[in-house]
């Protein structure tokens, strides 16, 4: 049975598991040094653990973290994220309709078993409780997660380039 907990209610060991899942699922595996690894963690996960923990939901099975989803409710007003995530501004024109954003990662053992869809559903319920009208994510157009998001009804898409690399914006209307 899968249960959901907010990040700030996890034990120390469970919080370490979140970090383990983050690094295990990251596209970058080798870092120049520990400082580079810390900066990478802060940029893509630490900021959410510290500043947005009230919107950071973890999925647990048998008391072990198997995945997490995090984000912010109003991307356009989160200027700190613009500094941290330099690609954030290229889709700013869509943040009115899809104000919240998300990042989701599942452990390798849990991937493909439906837990990720349940976690997205829980996060969307959380957003609706906070009267958020839409949610978005940014990924690579060739990433294998695109099908997962499509399956979860992220139907609005727009592709743009950032520093020579294609990025895909995917959005979901939460008012329907």
mmCIF file of C-alpha atoms in Angstrom:
data_model
loop_
_atom_site.group_PDB
_atom_site.id
_atom_site.type_symbol
_atom_site.label_atom_id
_atom_site.label_comp_id
_atom_site.label_asym_id
_atom_site.label_seq_id
_atom_site.Cartn_x
_atom_site.Cartn_y
_atom_site.Cartn_z
ATOM 1 C CA UNK A 1 0.000 0.000 0.000
ATOM 2 C CA UNK A 2 1.312 3.429 -0.962
ATOM 3 C CA UNK A 3 1.001 6.296 1.488
ATOM 4 C CA UNK A 4 1.902 9.940 0.971
ATOM 5 C CA UNK A 5 3.801 12.231 3.326
ATOM 6 C CA UNK A 6 5.085 15.757 3.072
ATOM 7 C CA UNK A 7 8.866 16.056 3.007
ATOM 8 C CA UNK A 8 9.053 17.911 6.334
ATOM 9 C CA UNK A 9 7.405 14.949 8.129
ATOM 10 C CA UNK A 10 9.947 12.366 6.933
ATOM 11 C CA UNK A 11 12.574 10.782 9.135
ATOM 12 C CA UNK A 12 16.210 11.616 8.510
ATOM 13 C CA UNK A 13 16.719 8.251 6.782
ATOM 14 C CA UNK A 14 13.704 8.837 4.535
ATOM 15 C CA UNK A 15 15.071 12.265 3.565
ATOM 16 C CA UNK A 16 18.362 10.598 2.622
ATOM 17 C CA UNK A 17 16.369 8.215 0.418
ATOM 18 C CA UNK A 18 14.877 11.212 -1.432
ATOM 19 C CA UNK A 19 18.411 12.416 -2.177
ATOM 20 C CA UNK A 20 19.417 8.904 -3.246
ATOM 21 C CA UNK A 21 16.501 8.724 -5.697
ATOM 22 C CA UNK A 22 17.406 12.186 -7.006
ATOM 23 C CA UNK A 23 20.992 11.250 -7.804
ATOM 24 C CA UNK A 24 20.073 7.779 -9.071
ATOM 25 C CA UNK A 25 17.595 9.201 -11.596
ATOM 26 C CA UNK A 26 19.734 12.199 -12.582
ATOM 27 C CA UNK A 27 21.182 12.385 -16.069
ATOM 28 C CA UNK A 28 24.475 13.559 -14.545
ATOM 29 C CA UNK A 29 26.343 10.847 -12.661
ATOM 30 C CA UNK A 30 29.887 12.186 -12.440
ATOM 31 C CA UNK A 31 30.763 15.502 -10.826
ATOM 32 C CA UNK A 32 34.010 17.434 -10.919
ATOM 33 C CA UNK A 33 34.111 17.473 -7.109
ATOM 34 C CA UNK A 34 31.878 17.456 -4.015
ATOM 35 C CA UNK A 35 31.194 21.179 -4.381
ATOM 36 C CA UNK A 36 29.853 20.693 -7.922
ATOM 37 C CA UNK A 37 27.653 17.841 -6.670
ATOM 38 C CA UNK A 38 26.289 20.033 -3.841
ATOM 39 C CA UNK A 39 25.508 22.889 -6.261
ATOM 40 C CA UNK A 40 23.712 20.500 -8.616
ATOM 41 C CA UNK A 41 21.663 19.115 -5.716
ATOM 42 C CA UNK A 42 20.774 22.604 -4.471
ATOM 43 C CA UNK A 43 19.766 23.800 -7.930
ATOM 44 C CA UNK A 44 17.439 20.921 -8.803
ATOM 45 C CA UNK A 45 16.281 19.524 -5.439
ATOM 46 C CA UNK A 46 17.609 21.369 -2.395
ATOM 47 C CA UNK A 47 15.715 24.568 -3.186
ATOM 48 C CA UNK A 48 12.453 22.583 -3.101
ATOM 49 C CA UNK A 49 13.381 20.782 0.116
ATOM 50 C CA UNK A 50 14.099 24.099 1.808
ATOM 51 C CA UNK A 51 11.784 26.698 0.309
ATOM 52 C CA UNK A 52 8.832 24.653 -0.955
ATOM 53 C CA UNK A 53 8.612 21.773 1.511
ATOM 54 C CA UNK A 54 4.887 22.463 1.993
ATOM 55 C CA UNK A 55 4.419 21.392 -1.662
ATOM 56 C CA UNK A 56 6.892 18.476 -1.576
ATOM 57 C CA UNK A 57 5.077 15.141 -1.401
ATOM 58 C CA UNK A 58 6.721 11.741 -1.058
ATOM 59 C CA UNK A 59 5.309 8.311 -1.841
ATOM 60 C CA UNK A 60 6.179 5.574 0.634
ATOM 61 C CA UNK A 61 5.686 1.842 0.534
ATOM 62 C CA UNK A 62 6.428 -0.225 3.637
ATOM 63 C CA UNK A 63 7.757 2.964 5.254
ATOM 64 C CA UNK A 64 10.388 3.447 2.505
ATOM 65 C CA UNK A 65 10.379 6.406 0.125
ATOM 66 C CA UNK A 66 9.807 5.169 -3.421
ATOM 67 C CA UNK A 67 9.361 8.543 -5.112
ATOM 68 C CA UNK A 68 8.698 12.231 -4.706
ATOM 69 C CA UNK A 69 7.079 15.173 -6.429
ATOM 70 C CA UNK A 70 7.832 18.800 -5.722
ATOM 71 C CA UNK A 71 7.342 22.222 -7.214
ATOM 72 C CA UNK A 72 5.984 25.693 -6.659
ATOM 73 C CA UNK A 73 2.412 26.937 -6.923
ATOM 74 C CA UNK A 74 3.094 30.145 -8.866
ATOM 75 C CA UNK A 75 6.095 29.929 -11.187
ATOM 76 C CA UNK A 76 5.820 33.467 -12.514
ATOM 77 C CA UNK A 77 6.345 34.965 -9.051
ATOM 78 C CA UNK A 78 9.174 32.644 -8.007
ATOM 79 C CA UNK A 79 12.056 34.852 -9.114
ATOM 80 C CA UNK A 80 14.534 32.797 -7.065
ATOM 81 C CA UNK A 81 13.806 29.882 -9.394
ATOM 82 C CA UNK A 82 14.562 32.070 -12.417
ATOM 83 C CA UNK A 83 18.038 32.656 -11.001
ATOM 84 C CA UNK A 84 18.547 28.999 -10.165
ATOM 85 C CA UNK A 85 16.945 27.451 -13.260
ATOM 86 C CA UNK A 86 18.120 29.712 -16.073
ATOM 87 C CA UNK A 87 15.876 28.060 -18.682
ATOM 88 C CA UNK A 88 12.771 28.905 -16.654
ATOM 89 C CA UNK A 89 11.977 32.157 -18.462
ATOM 90 C CA UNK A 90 11.660 30.758 -22.000
ATOM 91 C CA UNK A 91 8.148 29.471 -21.270
ATOM 92 C CA UNK A 92 7.027 32.377 -19.069
ATOM 93 C CA UNK A 93 4.174 33.232 -21.446
ATOM 94 C CA UNK A 94 2.423 29.983 -20.420
ATOM 95 C CA UNK A 95 2.712 30.458 -16.642
ATOM 96 C CA UNK A 96 -0.571 32.379 -16.406
ATOM 97 C CA UNK A 97 -2.581 29.396 -17.643
ATOM 98 C CA UNK A 98 -0.298 26.763 -16.047
ATOM 99 C CA UNK A 99 1.097 28.543 -12.965
ATOM 100 C CA UNK A 100 2.338 25.616 -10.858
ATOM 101 C CA UNK A 101 5.209 23.398 -11.874
ATOM 102 C CA UNK A 102 6.436 19.999 -10.843
ATOM 103 C CA UNK A 103 9.433 17.720 -10.688
ATOM 104 C CA UNK A 104 8.871 14.021 -10.093
ATOM 105 C CA UNK A 105 11.282 11.145 -9.623
ATOM 106 C CA UNK A 106 10.640 7.521 -8.740
ATOM 107 C CA UNK A 107 13.041 4.871 -7.507
ATOM 108 C CA UNK A 108 14.029 2.357 -10.146
ATOM 109 C CA UNK A 109 12.137 -0.380 -8.270
ATOM 110 C CA UNK A 110 8.908 1.642 -8.284
ATOM 111 C CA UNK A 111 9.150 2.936 -11.840
ATOM 112 C CA UNK A 112 6.498 1.630 -14.228
ATOM 113 C CA UNK A 113 4.203 0.230 -11.522
ATOM 114 C CA UNK A 114 1.632 3.037 -11.287
ATOM 115 C CA UNK A 115 3.030 4.763 -8.195
ATOM 116 C CA UNK A 116 4.179 7.772 -10.233
ATOM 117 C CA UNK A 117 0.673 8.336 -11.590
ATOM 118 C CA UNK A 118 -0.726 8.137 -8.051
ATOM 119 C CA UNK A 119 1.869 10.650 -6.891
ATOM 120 C CA UNK A 120 0.954 13.061 -9.706
ATOM 121 C CA UNK A 121 -2.728 12.655 -8.827
ATOM 122 C CA UNK A 122 -1.982 13.450 -5.167
ATOM 123 C CA UNK A 123 0.033 16.527 -6.159
ATOM 124 C CA UNK A 124 -2.726 17.750 -8.464
ATOM 125 C CA UNK A 125 -5.261 17.347 -5.622
ATOM 126 C CA UNK A 126 -2.911 19.444 -3.464
ATOM 127 C CA UNK A 127 -2.767 22.116 -6.176
ATOM 128 C CA UNK A 128 -6.560 22.162 -6.564
ATOM 129 C CA UNK A 129 -6.918 22.573 -2.767
ATOM 130 C CA UNK A 130 -4.713 25.669 -3.154
ATOM 131 C CA UNK A 131 -6.921 26.918 -6.017
ATOM 132 C CA UNK A 132 -4.244 26.499 -8.688
ATOM 133 C CA UNK A 133 -5.706 26.437 -12.210
ATOM 134 C CA UNK A 134 -2.985 24.542 -14.048
ATOM 135 C CA UNK A 135 0.367 22.816 -13.747
ATOM 136 C CA UNK A 136 3.370 22.425 -16.021
ATOM 137 C CA UNK A 137 6.706 20.722 -16.340
ATOM 138 C CA UNK A 138 9.711 21.109 -18.592
ATOM 139 C CA UNK A 139 11.533 18.129 -20.045
ATOM 140 C CA UNK A 140 13.399 17.083 -23.146
ATOM 141 C CA UNK A 141 11.239 16.277 -26.189
ATOM 142 C CA UNK A 142 13.120 12.992 -26.594
ATOM 143 C CA UNK A 143 12.918 11.969 -22.924
ATOM 144 C CA UNK A 144 11.219 8.687 -22.127
ATOM 145 C CA UNK A 145 9.070 10.442 -19.510
ATOM 146 C CA UNK A 146 7.071 12.297 -22.207
ATOM 147 C CA UNK A 147 4.789 9.266 -22.678
ATOM 148 C CA UNK A 148 4.246 9.076 -18.897
ATOM 149 C CA UNK A 149 3.083 12.706 -18.801
ATOM 150 C CA UNK A 150 0.856 12.230 -21.832
ATOM 151 C CA UNK A 151 -0.704 9.216 -20.110
ATOM 152 C CA UNK A 152 -1.418 11.514 -17.149
ATOM 153 C CA UNK A 153 -3.195 14.046 -19.421
ATOM 154 C CA UNK A 154 -0.466 16.635 -19.830
ATOM 155 C CA UNK A 155 -1.777 17.545 -23.247
ATOM 156 C CA UNK A 156 -0.617 21.121 -23.890
ATOM 157 C CA UNK A 157 2.867 21.091 -25.396
ATOM 158 C CA UNK A 158 5.300 23.634 -26.763
ATOM 159 C CA UNK A 159 8.885 23.060 -27.839
ATOM 160 C CA UNK A 160 11.534 25.793 -27.698
ATOM 161 C CA UNK A 161 15.319 25.918 -27.781
ATOM 162 C CA UNK A 162 17.504 26.977 -24.886
ATOM 163 C CA UNK A 163 21.208 27.421 -25.579
ATOM 164 C CA UNK A 164 20.959 25.140 -28.593
ATOM 165 C CA UNK A 165 19.038 22.378 -26.820
ATOM 166 C CA UNK A 166 15.338 21.627 -27.363
ATOM 167 C CA UNK A 167 13.079 21.789 -24.300
ATOM 168 C CA UNK A 168 9.475 20.656 -24.089
ATOM 169 C CA UNK A 169 6.857 22.450 -21.991
ATOM 170 C CA UNK A 170 3.896 20.249 -21.020
ATOM 171 C CA UNK A 171 0.820 21.621 -19.259
ATOM 172 C CA UNK A 172 -2.394 20.383 -17.731
ATOM 173 C CA UNK A 173 -5.524 22.418 -17.008
ATOM 174 C CA UNK A 174 -6.790 21.632 -13.489
ATOM 175 C CA UNK A 175 -10.110 23.484 -13.858
ATOM 176 C CA UNK A 176 -11.852 20.819 -15.940
#
